Coordinates of C-alpha atoms and ligand atoms in Angstrom, one line a residue:
X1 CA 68.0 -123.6 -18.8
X2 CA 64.1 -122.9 -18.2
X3 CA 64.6 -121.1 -15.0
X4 CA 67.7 -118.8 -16.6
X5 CA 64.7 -117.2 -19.4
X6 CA 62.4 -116.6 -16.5
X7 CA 64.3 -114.4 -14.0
X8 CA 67.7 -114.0 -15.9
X9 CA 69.3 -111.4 -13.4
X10 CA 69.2 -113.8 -10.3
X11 CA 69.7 -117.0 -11.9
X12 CA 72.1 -116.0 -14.0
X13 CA 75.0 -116.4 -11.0
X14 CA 73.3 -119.5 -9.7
X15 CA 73.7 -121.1 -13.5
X16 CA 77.2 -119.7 -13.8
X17 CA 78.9 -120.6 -10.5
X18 CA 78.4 -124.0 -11.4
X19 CA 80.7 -123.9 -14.6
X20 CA 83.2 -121.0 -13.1
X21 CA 84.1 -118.9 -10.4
X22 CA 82.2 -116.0 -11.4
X23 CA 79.1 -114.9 -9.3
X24 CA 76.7 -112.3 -9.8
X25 CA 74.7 -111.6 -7.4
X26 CA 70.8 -110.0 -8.1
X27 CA 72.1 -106.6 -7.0
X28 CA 75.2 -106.8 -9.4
X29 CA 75.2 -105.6 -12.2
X30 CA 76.4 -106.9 -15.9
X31 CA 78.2 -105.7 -18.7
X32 CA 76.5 -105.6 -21.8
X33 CA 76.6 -108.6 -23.9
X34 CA 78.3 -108.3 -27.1
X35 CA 75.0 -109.1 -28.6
X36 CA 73.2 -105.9 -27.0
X37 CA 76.4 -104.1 -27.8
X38 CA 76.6 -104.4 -31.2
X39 CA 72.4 -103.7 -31.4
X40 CA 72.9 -100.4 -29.1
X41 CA 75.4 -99.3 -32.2
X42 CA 73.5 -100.9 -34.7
X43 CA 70.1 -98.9 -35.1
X44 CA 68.7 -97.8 -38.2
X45 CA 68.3 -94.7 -38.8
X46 CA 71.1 -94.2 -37.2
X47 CA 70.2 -91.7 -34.2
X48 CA 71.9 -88.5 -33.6
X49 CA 74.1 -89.5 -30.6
X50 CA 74.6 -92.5 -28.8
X51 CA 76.6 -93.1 -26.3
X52 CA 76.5 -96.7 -24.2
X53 CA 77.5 -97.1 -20.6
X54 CA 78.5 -101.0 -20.9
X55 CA 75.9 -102.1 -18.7
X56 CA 73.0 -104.5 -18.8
X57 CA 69.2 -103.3 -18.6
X58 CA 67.0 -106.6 -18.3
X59 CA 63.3 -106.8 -19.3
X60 CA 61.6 -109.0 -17.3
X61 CA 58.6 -110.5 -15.9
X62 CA 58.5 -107.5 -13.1
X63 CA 59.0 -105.2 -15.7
X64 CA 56.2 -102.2 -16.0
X65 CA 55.6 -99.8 -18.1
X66 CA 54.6 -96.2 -17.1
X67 CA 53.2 -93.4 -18.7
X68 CA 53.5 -89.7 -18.0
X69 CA 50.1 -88.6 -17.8
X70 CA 51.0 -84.9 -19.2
X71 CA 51.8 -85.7 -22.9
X72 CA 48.7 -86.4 -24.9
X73 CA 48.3 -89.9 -26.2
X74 CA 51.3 -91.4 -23.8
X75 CA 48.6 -94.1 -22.5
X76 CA 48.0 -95.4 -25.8
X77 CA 51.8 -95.1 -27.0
X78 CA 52.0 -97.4 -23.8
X79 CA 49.6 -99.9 -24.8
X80 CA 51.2 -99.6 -28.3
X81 CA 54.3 -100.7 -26.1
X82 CA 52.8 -103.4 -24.3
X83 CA 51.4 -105.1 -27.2
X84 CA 54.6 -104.8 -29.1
X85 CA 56.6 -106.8 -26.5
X86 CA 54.1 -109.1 -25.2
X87 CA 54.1 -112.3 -27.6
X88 CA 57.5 -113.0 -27.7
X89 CA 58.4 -112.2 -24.3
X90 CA 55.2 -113.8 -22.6
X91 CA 55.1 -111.1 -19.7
X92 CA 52.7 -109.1 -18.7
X93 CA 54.0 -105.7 -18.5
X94 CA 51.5 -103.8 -17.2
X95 CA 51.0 -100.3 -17.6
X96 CA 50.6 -97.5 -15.3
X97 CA 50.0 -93.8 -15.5
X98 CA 51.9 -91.5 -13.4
X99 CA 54.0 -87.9 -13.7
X100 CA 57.3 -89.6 -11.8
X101 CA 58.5 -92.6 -12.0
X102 CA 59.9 -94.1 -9.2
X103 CA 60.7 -97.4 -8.5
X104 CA 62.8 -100.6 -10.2
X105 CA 62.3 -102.8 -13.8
X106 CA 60.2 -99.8 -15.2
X107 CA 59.9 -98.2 -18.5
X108 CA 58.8 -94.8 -18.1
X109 CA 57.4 -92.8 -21.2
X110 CA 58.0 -89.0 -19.6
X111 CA 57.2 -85.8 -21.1
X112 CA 60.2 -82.9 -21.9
X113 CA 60.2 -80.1 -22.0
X114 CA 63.0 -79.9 -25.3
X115 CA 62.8 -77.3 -28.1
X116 CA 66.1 -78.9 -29.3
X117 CA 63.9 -82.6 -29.6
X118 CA 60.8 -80.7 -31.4
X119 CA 57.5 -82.6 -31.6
X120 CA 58.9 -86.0 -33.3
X121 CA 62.4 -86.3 -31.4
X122 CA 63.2 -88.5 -28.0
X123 CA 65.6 -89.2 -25.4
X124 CA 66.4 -92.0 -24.2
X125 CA 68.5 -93.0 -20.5
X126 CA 68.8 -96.6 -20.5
X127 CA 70.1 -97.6 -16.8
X128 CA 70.6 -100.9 -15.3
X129 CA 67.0 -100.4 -13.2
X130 CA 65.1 -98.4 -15.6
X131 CA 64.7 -97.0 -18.9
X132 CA 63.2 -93.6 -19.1
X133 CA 62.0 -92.5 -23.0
X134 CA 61.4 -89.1 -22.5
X135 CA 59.9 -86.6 -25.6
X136 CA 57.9 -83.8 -25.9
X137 CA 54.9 -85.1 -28.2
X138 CA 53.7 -89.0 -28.3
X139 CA 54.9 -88.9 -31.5
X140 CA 58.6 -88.6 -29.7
X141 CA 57.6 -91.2 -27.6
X142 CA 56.3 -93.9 -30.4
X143 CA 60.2 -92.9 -32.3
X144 CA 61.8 -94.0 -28.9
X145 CA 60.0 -97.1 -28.9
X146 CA 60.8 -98.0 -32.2
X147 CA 64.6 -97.9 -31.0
X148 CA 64.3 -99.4 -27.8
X149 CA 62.6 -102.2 -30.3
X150 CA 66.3 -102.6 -31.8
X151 CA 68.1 -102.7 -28.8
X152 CA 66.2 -105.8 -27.8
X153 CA 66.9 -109.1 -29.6
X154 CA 65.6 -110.1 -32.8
X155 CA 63.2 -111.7 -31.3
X156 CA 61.1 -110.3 -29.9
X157 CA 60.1 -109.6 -33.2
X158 CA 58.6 -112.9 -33.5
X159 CA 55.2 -113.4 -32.6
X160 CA 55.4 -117.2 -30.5
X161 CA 56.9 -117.0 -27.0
X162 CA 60.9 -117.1 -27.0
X163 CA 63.2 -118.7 -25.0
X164 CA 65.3 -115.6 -24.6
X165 CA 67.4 -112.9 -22.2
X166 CA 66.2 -109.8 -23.2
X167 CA 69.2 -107.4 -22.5
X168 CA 69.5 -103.9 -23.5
X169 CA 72.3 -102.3 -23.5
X170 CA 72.3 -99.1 -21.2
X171 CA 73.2 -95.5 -22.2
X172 CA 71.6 -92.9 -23.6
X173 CA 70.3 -91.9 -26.8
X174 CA 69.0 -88.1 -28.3
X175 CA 67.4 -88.0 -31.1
X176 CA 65.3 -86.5 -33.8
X177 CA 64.6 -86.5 -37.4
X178 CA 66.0 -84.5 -39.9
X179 CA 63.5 -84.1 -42.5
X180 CA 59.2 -83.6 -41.3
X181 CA 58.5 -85.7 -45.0
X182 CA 59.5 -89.4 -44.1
X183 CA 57.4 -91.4 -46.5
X184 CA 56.7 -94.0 -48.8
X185 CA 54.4 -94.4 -51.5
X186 CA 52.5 -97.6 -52.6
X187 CA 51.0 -98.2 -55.9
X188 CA 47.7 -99.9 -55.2
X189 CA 46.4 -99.3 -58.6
X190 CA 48.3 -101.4 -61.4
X191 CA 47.8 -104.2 -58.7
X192 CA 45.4 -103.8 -55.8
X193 CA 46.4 -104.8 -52.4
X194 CA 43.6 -105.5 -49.5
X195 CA 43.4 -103.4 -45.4
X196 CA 45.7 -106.0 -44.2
X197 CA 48.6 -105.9 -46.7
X198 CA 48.7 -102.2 -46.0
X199 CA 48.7 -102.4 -42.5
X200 CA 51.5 -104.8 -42.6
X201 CA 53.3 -102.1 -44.9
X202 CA 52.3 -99.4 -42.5
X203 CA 54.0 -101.7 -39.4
X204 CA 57.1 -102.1 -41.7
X205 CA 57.5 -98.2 -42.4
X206 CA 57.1 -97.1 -38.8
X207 CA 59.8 -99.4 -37.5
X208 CA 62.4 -97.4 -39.1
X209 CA 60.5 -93.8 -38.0
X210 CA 58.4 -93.0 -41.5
X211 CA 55.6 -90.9 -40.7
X212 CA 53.6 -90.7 -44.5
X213 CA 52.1 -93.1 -46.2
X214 CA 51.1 -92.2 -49.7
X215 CA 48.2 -94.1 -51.7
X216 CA 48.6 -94.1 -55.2
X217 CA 44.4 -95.0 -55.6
X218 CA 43.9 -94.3 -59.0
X219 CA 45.4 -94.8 -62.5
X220 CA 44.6 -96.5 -65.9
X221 CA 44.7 -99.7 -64.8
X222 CA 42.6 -99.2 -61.8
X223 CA 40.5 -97.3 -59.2
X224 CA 40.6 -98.1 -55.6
X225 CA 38.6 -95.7 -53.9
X226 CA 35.0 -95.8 -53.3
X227 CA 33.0 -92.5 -54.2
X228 CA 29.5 -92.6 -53.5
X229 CA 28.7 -89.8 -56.0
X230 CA 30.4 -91.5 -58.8
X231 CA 30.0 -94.9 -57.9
X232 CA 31.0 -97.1 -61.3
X233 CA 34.6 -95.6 -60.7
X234 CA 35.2 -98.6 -57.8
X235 CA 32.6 -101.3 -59.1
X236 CA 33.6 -100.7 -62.7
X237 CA 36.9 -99.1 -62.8
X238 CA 38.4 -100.9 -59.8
X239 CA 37.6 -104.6 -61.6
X240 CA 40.7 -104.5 -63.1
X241 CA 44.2 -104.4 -63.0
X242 CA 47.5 -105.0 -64.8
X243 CA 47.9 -108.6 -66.4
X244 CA 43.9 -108.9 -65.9
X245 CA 43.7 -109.6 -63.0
X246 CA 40.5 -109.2 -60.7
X247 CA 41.3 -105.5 -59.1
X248 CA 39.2 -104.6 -56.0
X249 CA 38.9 -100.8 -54.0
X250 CA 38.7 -100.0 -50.4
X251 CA 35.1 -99.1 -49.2
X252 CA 35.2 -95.7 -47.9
X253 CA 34.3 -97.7 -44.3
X254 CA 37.9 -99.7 -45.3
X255 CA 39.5 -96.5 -46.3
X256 CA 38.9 -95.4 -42.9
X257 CA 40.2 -98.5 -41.1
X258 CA 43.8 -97.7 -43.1
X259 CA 43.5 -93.8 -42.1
X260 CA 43.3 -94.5 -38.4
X261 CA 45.1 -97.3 -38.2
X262 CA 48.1 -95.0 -39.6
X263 CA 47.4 -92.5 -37.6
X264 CA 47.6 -94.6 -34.3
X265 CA 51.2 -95.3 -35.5
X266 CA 52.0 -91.5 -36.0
X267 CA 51.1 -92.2 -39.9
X268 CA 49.6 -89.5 -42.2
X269 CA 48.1 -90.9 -45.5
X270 CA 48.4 -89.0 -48.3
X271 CA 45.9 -90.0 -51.1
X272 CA 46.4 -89.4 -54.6
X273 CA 43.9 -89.6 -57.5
X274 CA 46.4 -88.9 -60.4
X275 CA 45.2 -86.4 -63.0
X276 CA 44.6 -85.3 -65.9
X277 CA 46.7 -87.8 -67.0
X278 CA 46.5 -92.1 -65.4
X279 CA 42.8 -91.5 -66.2
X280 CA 41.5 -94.6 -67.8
X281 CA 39.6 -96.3 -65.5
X282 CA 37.8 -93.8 -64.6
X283 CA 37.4 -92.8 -68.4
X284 CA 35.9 -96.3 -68.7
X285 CA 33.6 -95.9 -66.2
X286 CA 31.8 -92.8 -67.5
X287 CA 31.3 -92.0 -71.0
X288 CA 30.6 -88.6 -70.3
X289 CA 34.1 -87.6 -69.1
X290 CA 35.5 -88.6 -72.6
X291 CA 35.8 -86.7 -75.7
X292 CA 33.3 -88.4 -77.9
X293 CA 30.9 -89.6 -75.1
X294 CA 31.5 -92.9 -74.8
X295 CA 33.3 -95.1 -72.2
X296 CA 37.0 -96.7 -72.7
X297 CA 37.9 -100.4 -72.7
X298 CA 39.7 -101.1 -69.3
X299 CA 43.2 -101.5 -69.6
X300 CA 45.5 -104.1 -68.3
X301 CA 48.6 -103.2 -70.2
X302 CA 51.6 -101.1 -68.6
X303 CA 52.3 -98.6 -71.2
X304 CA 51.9 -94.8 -69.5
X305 CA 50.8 -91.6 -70.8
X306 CA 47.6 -92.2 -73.1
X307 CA 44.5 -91.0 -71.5
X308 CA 43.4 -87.2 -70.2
X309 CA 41.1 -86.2 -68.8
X310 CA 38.9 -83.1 -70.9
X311 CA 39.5 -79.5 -70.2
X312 CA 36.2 -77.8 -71.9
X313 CA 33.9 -80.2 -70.3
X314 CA 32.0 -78.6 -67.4
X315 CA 31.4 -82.7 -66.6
X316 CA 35.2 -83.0 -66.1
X317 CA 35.4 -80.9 -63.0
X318 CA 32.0 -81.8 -61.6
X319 CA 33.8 -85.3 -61.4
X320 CA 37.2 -83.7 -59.9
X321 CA 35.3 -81.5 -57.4
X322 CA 32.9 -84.4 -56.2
X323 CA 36.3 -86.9 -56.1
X324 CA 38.1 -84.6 -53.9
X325 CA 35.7 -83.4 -51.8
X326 CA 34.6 -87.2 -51.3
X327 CA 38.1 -88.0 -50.2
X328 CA 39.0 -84.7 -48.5
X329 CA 36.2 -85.7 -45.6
X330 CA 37.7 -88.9 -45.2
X331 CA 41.0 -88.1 -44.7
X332 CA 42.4 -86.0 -42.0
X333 CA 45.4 -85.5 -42.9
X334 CA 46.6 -82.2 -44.6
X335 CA 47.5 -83.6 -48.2
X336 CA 45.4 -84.3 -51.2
X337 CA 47.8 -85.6 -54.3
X338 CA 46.5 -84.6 -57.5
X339 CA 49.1 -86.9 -59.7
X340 CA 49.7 -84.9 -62.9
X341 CA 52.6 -86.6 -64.3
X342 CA 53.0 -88.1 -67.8
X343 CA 50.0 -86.1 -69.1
X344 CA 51.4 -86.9 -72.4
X345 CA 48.3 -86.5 -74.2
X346 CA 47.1 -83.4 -72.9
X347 CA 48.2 -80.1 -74.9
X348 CA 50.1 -78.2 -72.4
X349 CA 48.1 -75.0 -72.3
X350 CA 45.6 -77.1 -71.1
X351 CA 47.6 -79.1 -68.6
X352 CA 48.9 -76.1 -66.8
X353 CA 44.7 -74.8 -66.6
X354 CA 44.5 -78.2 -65.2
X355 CA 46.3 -78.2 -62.5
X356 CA 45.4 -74.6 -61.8
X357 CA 41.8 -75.6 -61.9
X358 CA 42.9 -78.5 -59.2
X359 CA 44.9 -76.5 -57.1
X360 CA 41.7 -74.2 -56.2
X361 CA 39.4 -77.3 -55.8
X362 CA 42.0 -78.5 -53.1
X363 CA 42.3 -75.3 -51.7
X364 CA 37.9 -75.3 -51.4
X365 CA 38.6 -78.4 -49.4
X366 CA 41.0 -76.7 -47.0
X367 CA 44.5 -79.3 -48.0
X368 CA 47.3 -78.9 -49.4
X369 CA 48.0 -79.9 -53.1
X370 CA 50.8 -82.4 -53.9
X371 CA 51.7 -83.5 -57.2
X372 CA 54.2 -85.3 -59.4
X373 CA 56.8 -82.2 -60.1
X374 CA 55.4 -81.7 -63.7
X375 CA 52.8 -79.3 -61.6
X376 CA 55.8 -76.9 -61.7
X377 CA 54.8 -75.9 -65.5
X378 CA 51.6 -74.6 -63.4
X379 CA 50.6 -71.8 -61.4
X380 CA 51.7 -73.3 -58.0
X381 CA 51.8 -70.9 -54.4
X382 CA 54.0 -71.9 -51.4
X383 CA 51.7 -73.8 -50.2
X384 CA 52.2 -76.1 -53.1
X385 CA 53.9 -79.8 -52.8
X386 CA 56.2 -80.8 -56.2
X387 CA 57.5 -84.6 -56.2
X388 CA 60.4 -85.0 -57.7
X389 CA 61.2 -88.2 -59.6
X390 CA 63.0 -87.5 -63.0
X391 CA 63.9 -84.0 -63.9
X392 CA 66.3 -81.2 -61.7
X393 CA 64.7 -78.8 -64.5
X394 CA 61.0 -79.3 -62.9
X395 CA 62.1 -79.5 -59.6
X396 CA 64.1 -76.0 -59.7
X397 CA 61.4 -74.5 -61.4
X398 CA 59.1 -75.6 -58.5
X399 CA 61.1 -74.4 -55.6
X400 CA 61.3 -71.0 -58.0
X401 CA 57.4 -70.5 -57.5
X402 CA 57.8 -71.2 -53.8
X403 CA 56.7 -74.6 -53.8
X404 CA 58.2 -77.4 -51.6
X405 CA 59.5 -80.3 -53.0
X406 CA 59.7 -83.7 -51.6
X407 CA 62.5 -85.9 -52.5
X408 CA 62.1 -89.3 -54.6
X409 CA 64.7 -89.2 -57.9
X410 CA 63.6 -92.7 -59.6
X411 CA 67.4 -93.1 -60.4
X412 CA 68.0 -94.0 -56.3
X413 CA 64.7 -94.9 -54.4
X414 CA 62.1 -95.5 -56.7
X415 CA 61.9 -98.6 -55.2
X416 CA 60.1 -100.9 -58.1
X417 CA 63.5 -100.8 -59.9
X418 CA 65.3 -103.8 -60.1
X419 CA 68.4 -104.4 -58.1
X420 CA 70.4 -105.9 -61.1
X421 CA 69.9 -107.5 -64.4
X422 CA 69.3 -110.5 -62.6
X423 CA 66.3 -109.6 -60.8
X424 CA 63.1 -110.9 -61.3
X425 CA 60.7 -108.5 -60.2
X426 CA 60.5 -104.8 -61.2
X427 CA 61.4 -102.4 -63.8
X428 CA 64.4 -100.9 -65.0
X429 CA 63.8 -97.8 -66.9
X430 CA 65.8 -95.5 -64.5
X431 CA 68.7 -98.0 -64.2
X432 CA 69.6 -101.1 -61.8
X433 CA 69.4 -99.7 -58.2
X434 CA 71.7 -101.7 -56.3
X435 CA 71.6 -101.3 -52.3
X436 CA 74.5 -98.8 -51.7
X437 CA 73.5 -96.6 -55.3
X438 CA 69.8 -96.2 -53.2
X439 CA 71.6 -95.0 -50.1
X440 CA 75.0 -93.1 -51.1
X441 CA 73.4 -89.8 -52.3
X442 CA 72.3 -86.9 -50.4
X443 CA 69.0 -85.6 -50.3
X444 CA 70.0 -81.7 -49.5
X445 CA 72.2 -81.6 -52.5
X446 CA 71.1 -84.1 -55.2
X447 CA 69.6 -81.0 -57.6
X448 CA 71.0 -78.1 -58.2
X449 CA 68.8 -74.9 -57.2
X450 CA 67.5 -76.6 -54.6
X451 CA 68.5 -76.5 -50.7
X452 CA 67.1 -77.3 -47.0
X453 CA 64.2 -74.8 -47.1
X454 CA 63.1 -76.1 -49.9
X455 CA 63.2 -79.8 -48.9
X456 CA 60.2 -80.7 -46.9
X457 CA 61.9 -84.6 -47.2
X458 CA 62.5 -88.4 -48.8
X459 CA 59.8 -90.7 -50.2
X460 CA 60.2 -94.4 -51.6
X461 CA 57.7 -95.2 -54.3
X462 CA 57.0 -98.5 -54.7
X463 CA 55.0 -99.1 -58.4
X464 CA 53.4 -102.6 -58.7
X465 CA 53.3 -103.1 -62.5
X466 CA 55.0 -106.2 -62.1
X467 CA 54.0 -107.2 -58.0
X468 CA 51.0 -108.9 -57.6
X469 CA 51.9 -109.8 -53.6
X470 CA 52.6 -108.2 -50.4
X471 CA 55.6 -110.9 -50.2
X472 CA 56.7 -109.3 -53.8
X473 CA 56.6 -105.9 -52.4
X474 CA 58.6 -106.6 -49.7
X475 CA 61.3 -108.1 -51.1
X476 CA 61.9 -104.9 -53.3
X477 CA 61.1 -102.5 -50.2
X478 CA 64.0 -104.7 -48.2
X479 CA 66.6 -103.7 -48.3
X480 CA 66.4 -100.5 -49.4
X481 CA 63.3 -98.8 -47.3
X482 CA 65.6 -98.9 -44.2
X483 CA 68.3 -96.8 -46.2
X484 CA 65.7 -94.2 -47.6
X485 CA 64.3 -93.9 -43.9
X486 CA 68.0 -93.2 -42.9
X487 CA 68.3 -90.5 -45.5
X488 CA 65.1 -88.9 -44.1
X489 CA 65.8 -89.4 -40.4
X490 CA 69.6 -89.2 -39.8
X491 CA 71.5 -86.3 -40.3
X492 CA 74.2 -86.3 -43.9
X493 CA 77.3 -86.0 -41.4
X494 CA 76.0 -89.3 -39.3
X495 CA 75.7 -91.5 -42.3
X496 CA 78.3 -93.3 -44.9
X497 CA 77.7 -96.4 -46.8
X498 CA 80.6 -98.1 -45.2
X499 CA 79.3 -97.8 -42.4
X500 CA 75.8 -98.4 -42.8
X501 CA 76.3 -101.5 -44.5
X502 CA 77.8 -103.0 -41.3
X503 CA 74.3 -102.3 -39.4
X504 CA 72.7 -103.2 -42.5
X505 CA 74.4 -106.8 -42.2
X506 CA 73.8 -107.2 -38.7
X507 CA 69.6 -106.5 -39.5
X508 CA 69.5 -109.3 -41.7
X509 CA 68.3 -111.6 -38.3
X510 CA 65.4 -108.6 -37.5
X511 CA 64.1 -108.7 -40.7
X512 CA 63.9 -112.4 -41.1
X513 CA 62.2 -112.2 -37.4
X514 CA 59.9 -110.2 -39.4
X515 CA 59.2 -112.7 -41.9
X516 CA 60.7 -110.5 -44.4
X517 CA 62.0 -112.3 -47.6
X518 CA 64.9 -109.7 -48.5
X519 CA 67.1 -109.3 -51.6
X520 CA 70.8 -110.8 -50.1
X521 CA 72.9 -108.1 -52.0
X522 CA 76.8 -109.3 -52.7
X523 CA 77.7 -105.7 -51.2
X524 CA 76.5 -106.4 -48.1
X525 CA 78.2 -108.3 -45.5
X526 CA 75.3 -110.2 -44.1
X527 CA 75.6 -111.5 -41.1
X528 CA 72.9 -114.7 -40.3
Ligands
LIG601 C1 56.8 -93.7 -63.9 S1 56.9 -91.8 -61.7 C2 55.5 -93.4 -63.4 C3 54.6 -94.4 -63.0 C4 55.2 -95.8 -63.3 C5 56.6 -95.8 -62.9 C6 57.2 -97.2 -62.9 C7 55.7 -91.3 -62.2 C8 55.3 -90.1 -61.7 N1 55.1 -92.1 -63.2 O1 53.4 -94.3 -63.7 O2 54.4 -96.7 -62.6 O3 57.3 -94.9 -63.7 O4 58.5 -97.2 -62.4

């Protein structure tokens, strides 16, 4: 069987005839195995259209990848390519650059010219000689990649060499995202967690299209982020974390590493130093940010709401301003998040000057403010972000001051709540979320008052009071991340739990190939 995995479309006959009177020769083509079948109708998010021509694309030892040299960035999507299908498949794949693509065994990344695709959308012709990923940004290119990653087998998500044909269905797919906000959020404050646990969490999101990555770096249990100006707040205030154990923080060199890193997978980070309220650590670091001068103990508990920051000390926003301004250099990306839930100890007058007082000190710094959708008892503009995680009240009054809101009701995808009274892991003070309750709701309509203008998109927190490893966080991401990335990517019409749960089955082998360790709902029918 050796020689079959090396040159599959001209052996293939030779291996057959022996057993039956069948014979394909190299030029013949093949009908998509059921296996490539059901993968070419199995992708998550689900694209927009898809339609298969029956046939067999082969990836191969001959095959080459090419790169349009008019879209910015194609070489390195290419590489990205390259690098992606190299260990399991053993071939070289080169890469090319050139503005057609001519020849056999070739996949060509093209540029469009597409309004309809808009900078994040693809198409994709799969033939039986070539498949042509055409977009008009890299970014469309990368989100075609990521498919064409599905229609392969599982595994060449593995990282040895297989012993495998690897058959793509052919046919083409359009498709683009229906949201700009695809994110998720991961608490690295109540338990700390090192480069390489988010860059495997980075590598997880992107493979089902999300495009943020929010850092939740600070709260009372911990501070993550090296500042130079203030610099107890990540020797001091990063040493612990919940249960006591040791903490750490990301130098601002390791902070960087994360940001670009994301970025090469099409990635923004969105940092967030949560405010007024989520303040310990840092309260324990300086004395002088508290009300009677000295520092706090650290805290290692999991209660919420107990510690503020102090409005009538000039100190206070010395420390904001030098925070955000520290941060806002190292981070590209448009978004600072300024936190400002559960400030439960701050009078509200002097929350809502709060956030005010944040708002311009994001503006100085030229981002764009997010925050928990409490902010909305503030002054916010239209330039303003507002989370929304528990209340339709807050998050109608945001959108009624202009603000956008981003989607993340705890009820459905706050994903740190447990699946069902028999979970281990996790929380369950916004209810059990099973699988299907996570994916059968409907972003556009979900609160009243609010409506597609005002939805900027869908983000999965993930807290990690009670996760201490990236194996933990995993298995309450999976399987319920690749549902809130459909929600954010695939249009309302194109999606339906029955449905989904068929293609959610049928990934159980990819994410094992990952080396996920998944929670085996009863309401999915698994397939292993
Ligand atoms: C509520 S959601 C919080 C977090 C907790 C989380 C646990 C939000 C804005 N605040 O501080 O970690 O619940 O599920």
């Amino acid at each position: 069987m050796m020689i079959f995995f090396i040159k599959p479309r001209c052996v293939v006959g030779t291996l057959i005839v022996a057993f039956s009177t069948t014979f394909f020769s190299c030029k013949q083509s093949q009908p998509a195995s059921q296996d490539a079948a059901l993968r070419f109708e199995g992708v998550i998010p689900r694209p927009v259209s898809a339609t298969t021509t029956g046939k067999t694309f082969f990836l191969t030892s001959e095959t080459r990848i090419v790169a349009d040299p008019a879209i910015e960035g194609s070489a390195e999507v290419a590489q990205y390519l390259g690098a992606l299908l190299r260990p399991a498949t053993g071939f070289d794949l080169p890469v090319e650059s050139a503005s057609n693509a001519n020849g056999k065994n070739l996949i060509y990344l093209a540029g469009a010219n597409d309004t309809g695709l808009g900078a994040e959308g693809y198409e994709m012709a799969i033939a039986e000689d070539q498949i042509k990923i055409a977009a008009n940004e890299s970014a469309g290119l990368f989100y075609g990649i990521q498919t064409l990653r599905q229609l392969l087998p599982e595994a060449i998500e593995r990282s040895e060499l297989q012993q495998v044909s690897w058959e793509v269905a052919t046919g083409t797919i359009r498709d683009y995202p229906q949201f700009e906000w695809r994110g998720a959020m991961l608490d690295v404050a109540r338990h700390f967690f090192g480069v390489d646990d988010v860059k495997r969490y980075i590598d997880l999101i992107t493979s089902y299209k999300m495009n943020r990555l929010h850092l939740h770096l600070s709260d009372d249990q911990g501070w993550r982020i090296e500042i130079k100006s203030w610099p107890r707040l990540a020797t001091h205030g990063g040493s612990s974390s919940v249960g006591g154990g040791k903490g750490g923080y990301y130098t601002q060199e390791q902070y960087t590493e994360i940001v670009q890193y994301a970025a090469d997978r099409f990635v923004t980070i969105v940092p967030e130093i949560d405010m007024p309220g989520h303040t310990n650590a840092a309260l324990a670091s300086y004395g002088e940010l508290n009300a009677n001068g000295k520092p706090t103990e650290l805290y290692t508990g999991i209660e919420v709401g107990f510690s503020t920051l102090q409005l009538n000390k000039d100190v206070t926003f010395k420390f904001v301003d030098d925070v955000l301004r520290e941060l806002s250099s190292l981070t590209p990306g448009p978004y600072l998040h300024i936190g400002g839930d559960e400030a439960h100890v701050t009078k509200k007058e002097d929350y809502i000057q709060f956030i005010n007082r944040f708002a311009e000190i994001v503006k100085k710094y030229n981002k764009r403010m997010v925050g928990w959708e409490d902010i909305a008892q503030a002054d916010l503009d239209a330039n303003a972000i507002a989370q929304h995680w528990h209340s339709n009240e807050l998050a109608a009054e945001a959108v009624k001051k202009n603000a956008k809101v981003i989607m993340s009701p705890a009820s459905r995808i706050y994903i740190d709540m447990q699946y069902d009274s028999t979970t281990k892991l996790g929380l369950h003070w916004a209810g059990y979320v099973e699988v299907d309750h996570a994916y059968d709701w409907d972003p556009l309509t979900l609160v009243p008052g609010l409506s597609r203008e005002n939805i900027l998109g869908v983000e999965a927190p993930l807290w990690t009071e009670t996760l201490t490893t990236i194996d933990e966080v995993e298995y309450m991401a999976f399987p319920r991340l690749p549902g809130v990335a459909e929600l954010a990517w695939t249009p309302s019409e194109r999606r339906g739990w029955d449905e989904y749960k068929v293609r959610l089955g049928n990934h159980a082998k990819r994410m094992q190939a990952k080396g996920i360790d998944f929670y085996e709902s009863p309401r999915v029918p698994w397939v292993k």
